[in-house]
Short mmCIF file of C-alpha atoms and ligand atoms in Angstrom, two decimals:
data_model
loop_
_atom_site.label_atom_id
_atom_site.label_comp_id
_atom_site.label_asym_id
_atom_site.label_seq_id
_atom_site.Cartn_x
_atom_site.Cartn_y
_atom_site.Cartn_z
CA MET A 1 50.38 -46.48 -61.58
CA GLU A 2 49.62 -45.75 -57.17
CA LYS A 3 47.61 -42.41 -57.34
CA THR A 4 48.35 -39.88 -54.87
CA PRO A 5 45.87 -39.61 -51.79
CA GLU A 6 43.14 -37.39 -53.40
CA ASN A 7 42.53 -35.53 -50.39
CA THR A 8 46.72 -34.59 -49.98
CA GLU A 9 47.08 -33.21 -53.64
CA ASN A 10 43.57 -31.44 -53.54
CA LEU A 11 44.76 -29.64 -50.64
CA LEU A 12 48.01 -29.02 -51.84
CA LYS A 13 46.48 -27.29 -54.66
CA LYS A 14 44.28 -25.24 -52.74
CA HIS A 15 47.38 -23.66 -51.42
CA GLY A 16 49.61 -23.43 -53.99
CA GLN A 17 52.89 -26.53 -52.82
CA ASN A 18 51.53 -29.66 -55.15
CA GLN A 19 54.45 -29.44 -56.27
CA LEU A 20 55.33 -31.46 -53.39
CA LEU A 21 54.41 -34.62 -54.41
CA ALA A 22 56.29 -33.73 -58.17
CA PHE A 23 58.04 -37.39 -57.39
CA TRP A 24 55.15 -39.32 -56.36
CA GLN A 25 55.13 -41.81 -58.70
CA GLN A 26 59.22 -42.62 -58.16
CA LEU A 27 58.69 -43.51 -54.41
CA ASN A 28 58.30 -46.24 -52.52
CA SER A 29 56.12 -47.58 -50.04
CA ASP A 30 58.09 -46.44 -46.62
CA GLN A 31 59.23 -43.08 -48.77
CA LYS A 32 55.41 -42.17 -49.39
CA GLN A 33 54.90 -42.23 -45.42
CA ALA A 34 57.73 -40.00 -44.62
CA LEU A 35 56.65 -37.66 -47.66
CA LEU A 36 52.55 -37.74 -46.79
CA THR A 37 53.94 -37.12 -42.18
CA GLN A 38 55.87 -34.27 -43.66
CA ILE A 39 53.16 -32.83 -45.40
CA GLN A 40 50.86 -33.27 -42.52
CA GLN A 41 52.27 -31.73 -40.18
CA LEU A 42 52.48 -28.39 -42.75
CA ASP A 43 50.02 -25.82 -41.20
CA LEU A 44 48.83 -25.11 -44.78
CA PRO A 45 46.70 -22.01 -43.88
CA LYS A 46 48.85 -20.40 -41.57
CA ILE A 47 51.65 -20.96 -44.00
CA ASP A 48 49.55 -19.04 -47.03
CA ASP A 49 50.03 -16.68 -44.35
CA TRP A 50 54.08 -16.40 -44.19
CA VAL A 51 54.30 -16.37 -47.91
CA ALA A 52 51.94 -13.64 -48.36
CA ASN A 53 53.83 -11.71 -45.82
CA TYR A 54 57.82 -12.62 -45.83
CA VAL A 55 58.45 -14.93 -48.68
CA LYS A 56 56.45 -13.12 -51.61
CA LYS A 57 56.11 -9.55 -50.41
CA TYR A 58 57.90 -8.53 -46.81
CA THR A 59 57.80 -5.67 -44.55
CA PRO A 60 59.85 -5.54 -42.35
CA PRO A 61 57.79 -4.77 -38.86
CA ALA A 62 58.24 -1.21 -38.12
CA ILE A 63 60.28 0.38 -36.01
CA PRO A 64 58.76 1.77 -32.61
CA THR A 65 58.89 5.45 -33.05
CA ASP A 66 58.76 6.40 -29.39
CA PHE A 67 61.57 4.47 -26.79
CA ASP A 68 63.91 4.79 -24.76
CA PRO A 69 67.23 3.01 -23.40
CA ALA A 70 66.83 0.62 -20.92
CA GLN A 71 67.60 0.87 -17.30
CA SER A 72 70.28 -1.87 -16.53
CA TYR A 73 72.44 -3.00 -13.39
CA THR A 74 75.95 -1.82 -13.09
CA HIS A 75 78.72 -5.10 -12.75
CA SER A 76 79.55 -4.37 -9.60
CA PRO A 77 77.23 -1.67 -6.96
CA VAL A 78 77.64 2.41 -7.27
CA ASN A 79 76.36 2.85 -4.02
CA SER A 80 75.96 1.53 -0.58
CA ASP A 81 72.07 0.21 -0.87
CA GLN A 82 72.71 -1.21 -4.30
CA LYS A 83 75.91 -2.85 -2.69
CA ASN A 84 73.72 -4.21 0.03
CA LYS A 85 71.17 -5.65 -2.49
CA TYR A 86 73.87 -6.84 -4.46
CA ASP A 87 75.12 -8.80 -0.84
CA GLU A 88 71.36 -10.27 -0.89
CA ALA A 89 70.87 -11.12 -4.09
CA VAL A 90 74.79 -13.20 -4.48
CA GLN A 91 73.10 -14.90 -0.98
CA LEU A 92 70.48 -15.71 -2.36
CA GLY A 93 71.74 -16.59 -5.54
CA LYS A 94 74.18 -19.36 -4.26
CA LYS A 95 71.22 -20.31 -2.35
CA LEU A 96 68.91 -21.13 -5.30
CA ILE A 97 71.96 -23.49 -6.84
CA SER A 98 72.76 -25.14 -3.78
CA ASP A 99 68.66 -25.77 -3.84
CA GLY A 100 68.92 -26.93 -7.02
CA LYS A 101 66.85 -24.37 -8.51
CA ILE A 102 68.56 -23.50 -11.49
CA ALA A 103 68.68 -25.66 -14.80
CA ALA A 104 71.78 -24.86 -17.55
CA PHE A 105 70.06 -25.22 -20.69
CA VAL A 106 72.05 -24.31 -23.94
CA VAL A 107 70.86 -23.90 -27.17
CA ALA A 108 72.80 -25.89 -29.68
CA GLY A 109 70.07 -26.25 -32.47
CA GLY A 110 71.68 -23.91 -34.94
CA GLN A 111 73.39 -24.60 -38.28
CA GLY A 112 76.83 -23.25 -37.61
CA THR A 113 77.26 -22.74 -41.62
CA ARG A 114 80.03 -19.46 -40.81
CA LEU A 115 81.72 -21.47 -38.66
CA GLY A 116 82.29 -24.25 -41.41
CA PHE A 117 81.78 -26.39 -39.36
CA ASP A 118 81.34 -30.40 -39.71
CA GLY A 119 78.87 -31.90 -37.16
CA PRO A 120 77.51 -29.74 -34.22
CA LYS A 121 79.16 -26.78 -33.26
CA GLY A 122 78.91 -27.90 -28.77
CA ASN A 123 82.21 -30.44 -30.57
CA TYR A 124 84.39 -27.66 -31.83
CA PRO A 125 87.70 -27.42 -29.98
CA ILE A 126 87.92 -24.23 -28.15
CA SER A 127 90.30 -24.68 -25.18
CA PRO A 128 93.64 -22.45 -25.53
CA ILE A 129 96.13 -25.72 -24.69
CA LYS A 130 93.44 -28.41 -24.09
CA ASN A 131 91.32 -28.11 -27.67
CA LYS A 132 88.48 -29.24 -24.88
CA THR A 133 85.58 -29.01 -27.42
CA LEU A 134 82.52 -26.66 -26.44
CA PHE A 135 81.12 -29.60 -25.08
CA GLN A 136 83.10 -30.59 -22.27
CA ILE A 137 83.90 -26.61 -21.09
CA PHE A 138 80.26 -26.36 -20.35
CA ALA A 139 80.10 -29.87 -18.86
CA GLU A 140 83.03 -29.76 -16.91
CA THR A 141 82.29 -26.39 -15.71
CA ILE A 142 78.41 -27.63 -14.84
CA LYS A 143 80.14 -30.70 -12.41
CA ALA A 144 82.51 -28.27 -10.90
CA VAL A 145 79.70 -26.20 -10.15
CA SER A 146 77.71 -29.41 -8.88
CA GLU A 147 80.40 -30.57 -6.45
CA LYS A 148 81.45 -26.67 -5.34
CA TYR A 149 77.28 -26.46 -4.47
CA GLN A 150 76.59 -29.48 -3.71
CA ALA A 151 73.89 -30.23 -6.37
CA THR A 152 72.40 -31.31 -8.73
CA CYS A 153 72.63 -29.04 -11.63
CA PRO A 154 70.71 -30.24 -14.80
CA TRP A 155 71.52 -29.78 -17.52
CA TYR A 156 69.42 -29.44 -20.58
CA ILE A 157 70.80 -29.21 -24.31
CA MET A 158 68.47 -27.66 -27.21
CA THR A 159 69.64 -29.33 -30.81
CA SER A 160 67.87 -29.61 -34.05
CA PRO A 161 66.52 -32.50 -36.07
CA LEU A 162 69.29 -32.07 -38.83
CA ASN A 163 72.12 -32.66 -35.56
CA TYR A 164 70.67 -34.27 -32.72
CA THR A 165 71.66 -37.63 -33.17
CA GLN A 166 75.57 -36.47 -33.94
CA THR A 167 75.27 -34.50 -30.92
CA VAL A 168 73.80 -37.67 -28.68
CA GLU A 169 76.34 -39.90 -30.01
CA ILE A 170 79.69 -37.20 -29.19
CA PHE A 171 78.30 -37.46 -25.58
CA ARG A 172 77.23 -41.40 -25.49
CA SER A 173 81.26 -41.50 -26.92
CA ASN A 174 82.31 -39.03 -24.55
CA ASN A 175 80.90 -40.61 -21.60
CA TYR A 176 78.62 -37.92 -20.55
CA TYR A 177 81.77 -35.66 -20.05
CA GLY A 178 81.65 -37.43 -16.33
CA LEU A 179 78.08 -35.99 -15.67
CA ASP A 180 75.71 -38.16 -14.85
CA GLU A 181 73.17 -38.95 -17.72
CA LYS A 182 70.39 -38.47 -16.15
CA ASN A 183 71.10 -34.96 -15.69
CA VAL A 184 71.65 -34.57 -19.33
CA ILE A 185 68.74 -34.09 -21.01
CA ILE A 186 69.20 -33.83 -25.09
CA PHE A 187 65.53 -32.91 -26.70
CA GLN A 188 65.25 -30.80 -30.75
CA GLN A 189 63.45 -27.80 -31.35
CA GLY A 190 60.95 -27.35 -34.46
CA THR A 191 61.90 -26.67 -37.68
CA LEU A 192 59.70 -24.56 -40.57
CA PRO A 193 60.19 -25.09 -44.26
CA ASN A 194 62.01 -23.15 -46.38
CA PHE A 195 60.74 -21.58 -49.56
CA GLY A 196 62.07 -20.93 -52.69
CA PHE A 197 61.02 -16.72 -53.63
CA ASP A 198 58.05 -17.55 -56.20
CA GLY A 199 56.61 -19.18 -52.30
CA LYS A 200 56.49 -22.12 -52.96
CA ILE A 201 58.45 -25.34 -50.68
CA LEU A 202 61.54 -26.56 -51.21
CA MET A 203 62.18 -29.90 -51.95
CA ALA A 204 65.62 -31.53 -50.17
CA GLU A 205 64.92 -34.45 -51.62
CA LYS A 206 62.49 -36.17 -54.05
CA ASP A 207 60.66 -37.30 -50.11
CA LYS A 208 61.90 -34.68 -48.66
CA ILE A 209 60.76 -31.12 -47.61
CA ALA A 210 63.71 -29.09 -47.20
CA SER A 211 63.42 -27.46 -43.65
CA SER A 212 65.52 -25.69 -40.65
CA PRO A 213 65.31 -24.56 -37.28
CA ASP A 214 62.88 -22.09 -35.94
CA GLY A 215 65.44 -20.41 -34.31
CA HIS A 216 66.68 -20.34 -30.97
CA GLY A 217 63.64 -18.26 -29.87
CA GLY A 218 62.10 -21.69 -30.69
CA SER A 219 63.72 -22.62 -27.32
CA LEU A 220 60.36 -21.29 -25.41
CA LYS A 221 58.33 -24.32 -27.25
CA ALA A 222 60.19 -26.41 -27.41
CA LEU A 223 60.95 -25.78 -23.92
CA TYR A 224 57.43 -26.79 -24.01
CA GLU A 225 56.59 -29.38 -25.77
CA THR A 226 59.12 -31.55 -25.33
CA GLY A 227 58.21 -32.49 -21.64
CA ALA A 228 61.24 -30.91 -20.57
CA VAL A 229 59.86 -28.05 -18.39
CA GLU A 230 56.88 -30.83 -17.59
CA ASP A 231 61.20 -32.54 -16.25
CA MET A 232 62.59 -29.38 -14.87
CA LYS A 233 58.64 -28.84 -12.55
CA LYS A 234 59.76 -32.27 -10.68
CA ARG A 235 63.12 -31.52 -10.22
CA GLY A 236 62.40 -28.73 -8.86
CA THR A 237 63.61 -26.34 -11.37
CA GLU A 238 62.69 -22.56 -10.40
CA PHE A 239 65.01 -20.70 -13.21
CA ILE A 240 66.81 -21.71 -16.22
CA SER A 241 69.83 -20.46 -17.22
CA TYR A 242 70.20 -19.65 -20.89
CA TRP A 243 73.04 -19.64 -23.38
CA GLN A 244 74.49 -19.89 -26.38
CA ILE A 245 76.76 -22.59 -27.36
CA ASP A 246 79.02 -21.03 -29.12
CA ASN A 247 80.17 -18.57 -26.12
CA SER A 248 82.04 -20.50 -23.89
CA LEU A 249 83.01 -17.99 -21.69
CA VAL A 250 79.42 -17.71 -20.05
CA ASN A 251 78.89 -18.09 -16.18
CA LEU A 252 76.59 -20.27 -16.25
CA PHE A 253 75.45 -20.47 -13.07
CA ASP A 254 76.02 -16.00 -11.52
CA PRO A 255 74.80 -15.84 -7.75
CA LEU A 256 74.51 -11.95 -8.76
CA PHE A 257 72.56 -12.24 -11.75
CA ILE A 258 70.01 -15.31 -10.40
CA GLY A 259 69.44 -13.57 -7.20
CA LEU A 260 68.16 -10.23 -9.00
CA HIS A 261 66.36 -11.98 -10.86
CA ALA A 262 64.75 -13.73 -8.25
CA LEU A 263 64.97 -10.78 -6.04
CA ASP A 264 63.51 -8.76 -9.28
CA GLU A 265 60.88 -10.96 -9.12
CA SER A 266 61.51 -10.87 -13.19
CA GLU A 267 60.62 -13.52 -15.42
CA MET A 268 63.29 -13.68 -18.29
CA SER A 269 66.79 -10.61 -17.28
CA SER A 270 69.53 -10.78 -20.43
CA LYS A 271 73.04 -9.77 -19.51
CA ALA A 272 74.26 -6.94 -21.30
CA LEU A 273 77.50 -5.69 -22.77
CA ILE A 274 78.48 -1.96 -23.00
CA LYS A 275 78.72 -1.02 -26.26
CA PHE A 276 82.54 -0.49 -27.29
CA GLU A 277 81.54 1.46 -30.50
CA PRO A 278 77.79 2.89 -31.85
CA LYS A 279 76.48 0.43 -34.55
CA GLU A 280 78.62 -2.64 -32.78
CA LYS A 281 76.95 -5.60 -34.53
CA VAL A 282 74.71 -6.40 -31.32
CA GLY A 283 70.80 -5.83 -30.94
CA ASN A 284 70.34 -2.34 -28.62
CA PHE A 285 68.19 -3.27 -24.93
CA CYS A 286 65.48 -0.57 -25.22
CA LEU A 287 62.77 0.38 -23.33
CA VAL A 288 59.55 0.19 -25.18
CA ASP A 289 55.94 1.09 -24.11
CA GLY A 290 57.81 0.14 -20.86
CA LYS A 291 58.67 -3.10 -21.76
CA VAL A 292 62.73 -4.01 -22.12
CA THR A 293 62.73 -4.61 -25.64
CA VAL A 294 65.90 -5.00 -28.27
CA ILE A 295 65.96 -3.20 -31.50
CA GLU A 296 68.75 -4.57 -33.53
CA TYR A 297 72.43 -2.93 -34.42
CA SER A 298 70.20 -2.43 -37.86
CA ASP A 299 67.40 -1.26 -37.31
CA LEU A 300 68.91 1.48 -34.66
CA PRO A 301 68.90 5.40 -36.40
CA ASP A 302 72.06 5.83 -37.25
CA GLU A 303 71.53 9.18 -34.85
CA LEU A 304 70.13 7.57 -31.96
CA ALA A 305 72.57 5.53 -31.98
CA GLU A 306 75.47 8.25 -31.87
CA LYS A 307 73.63 9.76 -29.36
CA ARG A 308 75.59 10.71 -26.91
CA ASN A 309 75.25 11.63 -22.81
CA THR A 310 77.14 14.58 -20.92
CA ASP A 311 79.80 11.93 -20.26
CA GLY A 312 80.53 11.08 -23.20
CA SER A 313 78.53 7.42 -23.12
CA LEU A 314 76.79 6.51 -25.66
CA VAL A 315 72.82 6.59 -24.23
CA PHE A 316 71.83 3.74 -25.87
CA ASN A 317 74.96 1.64 -25.02
CA LEU A 318 73.64 -2.04 -23.71
CA GLY A 319 74.39 -4.98 -26.18
CA SER A 320 72.26 -7.89 -26.13
CA ILE A 321 74.63 -11.04 -26.07
CA GLY A 322 72.51 -13.80 -25.29
CA ILE A 323 72.75 -14.67 -21.91
CA HIS A 324 69.72 -15.20 -19.69
CA ILE A 325 67.73 -15.63 -16.51
CA ILE A 326 64.40 -17.74 -17.50
CA SER A 327 61.40 -18.31 -14.75
CA ARG A 328 59.80 -21.52 -15.75
CA THR A 329 56.31 -20.77 -14.58
CA PHE A 330 56.98 -17.93 -17.85
CA VAL A 331 58.02 -20.79 -20.31
CA GLU A 332 54.97 -22.74 -19.07
CA LYS A 333 52.70 -19.49 -18.76
CA ILE A 334 53.08 -18.30 -22.27
CA ASN A 335 53.25 -21.40 -23.67
CA LYS A 336 49.73 -21.57 -22.29
CA LYS A 337 48.73 -19.04 -23.12
CA GLY A 338 50.26 -19.38 -26.66
CA PHE A 339 51.57 -17.69 -27.62
CA ALA A 340 53.85 -16.34 -31.46
CA LEU A 341 57.54 -14.75 -31.22
CA PRO A 342 57.64 -13.14 -34.62
CA PHE A 343 59.10 -13.90 -37.96
CA HIS A 344 62.84 -13.06 -39.11
CA ARG A 345 63.63 -13.58 -42.47
CA ALA A 346 66.41 -14.40 -43.98
CA ALA A 347 67.33 -15.19 -47.90
CA LYS A 348 69.53 -17.84 -48.25
CA LYS A 349 71.34 -20.50 -50.71
CA ILE A 350 69.15 -22.97 -49.86
CA PRO A 351 70.20 -27.09 -51.47
CA TYR A 352 66.73 -27.97 -53.57
CA ILE A 353 66.14 -30.34 -55.90
CA ASP A 354 64.22 -29.01 -58.87
CA GLN A 355 61.10 -30.32 -61.11
CA GLN A 356 63.60 -32.59 -62.90
CA GLY A 357 64.67 -34.58 -59.39
CA ASN A 358 68.52 -32.53 -60.20
CA VAL A 359 69.92 -31.49 -57.13
CA ILE A 360 71.35 -27.72 -57.11
CA LYS A 361 73.04 -25.45 -54.55
CA PRO A 362 72.77 -22.00 -55.36
CA THR A 363 75.93 -20.42 -55.49
CA GLU A 364 73.23 -17.30 -54.81
CA PRO A 365 70.13 -16.62 -52.71
CA ASN A 366 67.48 -18.40 -54.12
CA GLY A 367 64.96 -18.51 -50.85
CA VAL A 368 64.05 -17.35 -47.52
CA LYS A 369 64.54 -19.01 -43.95
CA LEU A 370 62.58 -18.21 -41.64
CA GLU A 371 63.83 -17.66 -37.69
CA THR A 372 63.15 -16.18 -34.60
CA PHE A 373 64.43 -14.98 -31.53
CA ILE A 374 64.89 -15.39 -28.16
CA PHE A 375 64.95 -12.04 -27.49
CA ASP A 376 61.74 -11.07 -28.84
CA ALA A 377 60.19 -12.60 -25.88
CA LEU A 378 61.18 -10.17 -23.17
CA PRO A 379 58.91 -7.80 -24.16
CA LEU A 380 56.37 -10.45 -23.13
CA ALA A 381 58.08 -10.75 -19.24
CA SER A 382 56.90 -8.75 -16.34
CA ASN A 383 59.86 -7.27 -14.58
CA SER A 384 62.63 -7.69 -16.86
CA ILE A 385 66.36 -7.04 -15.72
CA ILE A 386 69.41 -6.21 -17.54
CA LEU A 387 73.00 -7.03 -15.59
CA GLN A 388 75.81 -5.61 -17.01
CA THR A 389 78.53 -7.48 -17.75
CA LYS A 390 82.44 -7.38 -19.04
CA ARG A 391 83.60 -8.24 -22.17
CA GLU A 392 85.19 -11.65 -20.80
CA GLU A 393 82.47 -12.91 -20.47
CA PHE A 394 81.00 -13.65 -24.51
CA ALA A 395 83.71 -14.44 -26.71
CA PRO A 396 81.65 -16.06 -28.95
CA THR A 397 82.67 -18.51 -31.97
CA LYS A 398 81.11 -17.53 -35.06
CA ASN A 399 83.73 -17.60 -37.77
CA ALA A 400 86.93 -19.76 -38.67
CA THR A 401 88.59 -16.78 -38.39
CA GLY A 402 88.71 -12.88 -38.07
CA ILE A 403 85.82 -10.94 -35.84
CA ASP A 404 84.39 -13.33 -33.35
CA SER A 405 86.27 -16.03 -34.68
CA ALA A 406 87.98 -19.45 -32.98
CA GLU A 407 91.05 -17.18 -32.70
CA THR A 408 89.49 -14.36 -30.77
CA ALA A 409 87.89 -16.78 -28.91
CA LYS A 410 91.40 -18.23 -27.53
CA GLN A 411 92.32 -14.64 -26.90
CA ILE A 412 89.66 -13.37 -24.70
CA THR A 413 89.99 -17.20 -22.87
CA VAL A 414 93.82 -16.68 -21.95
CA ALA A 415 93.20 -12.78 -20.98
CA ARG A 416 90.53 -13.54 -19.12
CA ALA A 417 92.97 -16.24 -17.16
CA ALA A 418 95.50 -14.07 -17.01
CA ASP A 419 93.48 -11.43 -14.86
CA TRP A 420 91.88 -13.72 -12.75
CA LEU A 421 96.06 -14.41 -11.57
CA ASP A 422 96.78 -10.68 -11.68
CA SER A 423 94.21 -10.35 -9.13
CA ALA A 424 94.57 -13.20 -7.23
CA GLY A 425 98.64 -11.56 -6.52
CA VAL A 426 99.86 -14.47 -9.49
CA PRO A 427 102.28 -12.43 -12.07
CA VAL A 428 101.66 -12.93 -15.31
CA PRO A 429 104.36 -11.89 -17.91
CA ARG A 430 103.42 -9.82 -20.67
CA LYS A 431 103.22 -8.01 -23.76
CA PRO A 432 104.14 -4.25 -24.93
CA ASP A 433 100.85 -4.32 -25.82
CA GLY A 434 99.68 -5.65 -22.50
CA SER A 435 97.96 -8.83 -23.36
CA PRO A 436 99.38 -12.03 -21.86
CA ASP A 437 103.23 -13.56 -23.06
CA CYS A 438 102.21 -16.60 -22.83
CA LEU A 439 99.00 -19.56 -23.06
CA ILE A 440 97.51 -20.14 -19.90
CA GLU A 441 94.60 -22.47 -19.46
CA ILE A 442 92.09 -22.82 -16.04
CA ALA A 443 90.05 -25.98 -16.00
CA PRO A 444 86.60 -25.08 -14.65
CA SER A 445 87.87 -27.81 -11.62
CA PHE A 446 90.19 -25.38 -10.97
CA ALA A 447 88.15 -22.31 -11.18
CA VAL A 448 84.90 -21.54 -12.23
CA GLU A 449 85.23 -17.83 -11.23
CA LYS A 450 87.78 -15.88 -10.53
CA ASN A 451 87.28 -16.01 -6.31
CA ASP A 452 87.53 -19.56 -6.31
CA ILE A 453 91.73 -18.85 -7.94
CA LYS A 454 92.63 -17.30 -4.24
CA GLU A 455 92.37 -20.73 -3.04
CA LYS A 456 94.74 -22.49 -4.87
CA ILE A 457 97.27 -19.80 -5.11
CA SER A 458 99.73 -22.68 -3.62
CA GLN A 459 99.61 -24.80 -6.94
CA ILE A 460 100.25 -22.38 -9.41
CA PRO A 461 103.33 -22.45 -10.67
CA GLN A 462 105.49 -19.28 -11.20
CA ILE A 463 105.22 -18.16 -14.77
CA LYS A 464 107.81 -17.40 -17.45
CA PRO A 465 107.32 -15.63 -20.86
CA ASN A 466 106.14 -18.13 -23.35
CA ASP A 467 105.04 -21.18 -21.13
CA GLN A 468 101.75 -22.52 -21.44
CA ILE A 469 100.35 -23.23 -18.31
CA TYR A 470 97.06 -25.54 -17.89
CA LEU A 471 95.51 -25.58 -14.32
CA ASP A 472 93.35 -28.03 -13.03
P1 UTP B 1 73.73 -17.97 -34.32
O1 UTP B 1 72.22 -17.12 -34.76
O2 UTP B 1 74.59 -17.10 -34.29
O3 UTP B 1 73.19 -19.00 -35.84
O4 UTP B 1 73.06 -18.76 -33.24
P2 UTP B 1 74.63 -20.72 -35.53
O5 UTP B 1 73.41 -21.31 -37.22
O6 UTP B 1 74.64 -20.86 -34.51
O7 UTP B 1 75.48 -19.84 -37.14
P3 UTP B 1 75.41 -19.65 -38.37
O8 UTP B 1 74.69 -18.30 -38.02
O9 UTP B 1 74.76 -20.31 -39.80
O10 UTP B 1 76.70 -18.98 -39.17
C1 UTP B 1 73.35 -18.07 -31.74
C2 UTP B 1 73.02 -19.45 -31.02
O11 UTP B 1 71.40 -20.06 -31.42
C3 UTP B 1 71.55 -21.18 -31.43
C4 UTP B 1 72.79 -21.81 -32.16
O12 UTP B 1 73.16 -22.96 -32.33
C5 UTP B 1 73.52 -20.62 -31.44
O13 UTP B 1 73.43 -21.52 -29.86
N1 UTP B 1 70.79 -21.60 -32.52
C6 UTP B 1 70.43 -20.57 -33.51
C7 UTP B 1 69.25 -22.88 -32.56
O14 UTP B 1 69.89 -23.42 -31.03
N2 UTP B 1 69.18 -22.44 -33.08
C8 UTP B 1 68.31 -22.20 -33.87
O15 UTP B 1 67.37 -22.67 -34.76
C9 UTP B 1 69.62 -21.33 -34.33
#
């Protein structure tokens, strides 16, 4: 009988993880090699620490006792000084886009469990009339922006080992949606092992450790470790426009946001929504020790969440929506120094094989997944700024129906299109409750922002109730 490599076995025993070799005798030599490679990649001393502090016993990080609401730029300037600054920022932002200094960067490595869609979430059809997928919408937007500014806008897409191959295949079979393949860079984020509540690493198969992507916070490491940041440097990228795959309405190249980030020499900036209720399920932008920090909605004490200014507005009113500009040099700096974002722990239903080799699909949480979040990098950044945006920039597709679903995303998309047309003087039929009484879809080739509509009014037909209008 072939023996397990002794060193590995002893090492695993020392760290209480020798269950990983339970099926060794049943594996063929390729499988053995595959399993050994996975084991060699585990940082076992660190894992001991995670097991002790996040798996077996978990004390959530202390909520800061003393913090203030963060400052922010309003969506539109409030006085003439600010108007001058916004004008300057827009000019600078446009120049940076034209000069090819901006890279688009979407994180698409999540598992999309709530949506329950088979395949990468980016392949989910979401546009209200043409059923374009999220990938297609963003690709068309990048193409339209590149043409508008006569610039090359590289697009970096972070996937995970679970959806990388499928994602590449989707782009290949769709001819990169009209983009130049050289400017679409698809790479993989890291993973972390999954644990049973007893701290033992679970097995997904006899030769495969159960693991999952390390969270959107993993993007800051992955950009560096995969060479994406080096590639950006070669291309002249200075600023990275970060967004999350499930928000189809992000203004990917927003000159104002880019310009304010550059003018204020911020290392990492954020867009924020004004919360519509005290406990809206978005993180809260706060100021802790002078640093912009996101405190999750569940961690913000009720009395602070409910606290109001004299004009009735919420004191903690800025919600985090996963839209950032990140300076390329910031990603380089933190990686060179060595940094670690805090783990967030989630008890999950994790499929695994038991010690007898049976596949178990639990109906109740049976273990722990660890993840890091992008916004936890904000306190590491200097001069972090926040720009308020409107709800029309936020339509996350998290669920198939109900709140934050494909349904609501489509409604918000049509409502935004109707507002853009209205503000350009094109009448849109509306229902008594004010919502559009028609379906409208604006292709990115027609307009990527409100102002683009004005130049195309002559191409817009008269819209009647119940019409389906596709503008491209
Ligand atoms: P979510 O936190 O909504 O997770 O990700 P999800 O995996 O898409 O969906 P659920 O929670 O399983 O239902 C927000 C964004 O972060 C990306 C997702 O792809 C999405 O764009 N993400 C998340 C990653 O890129 N990697 C991860 O490890 C986690």
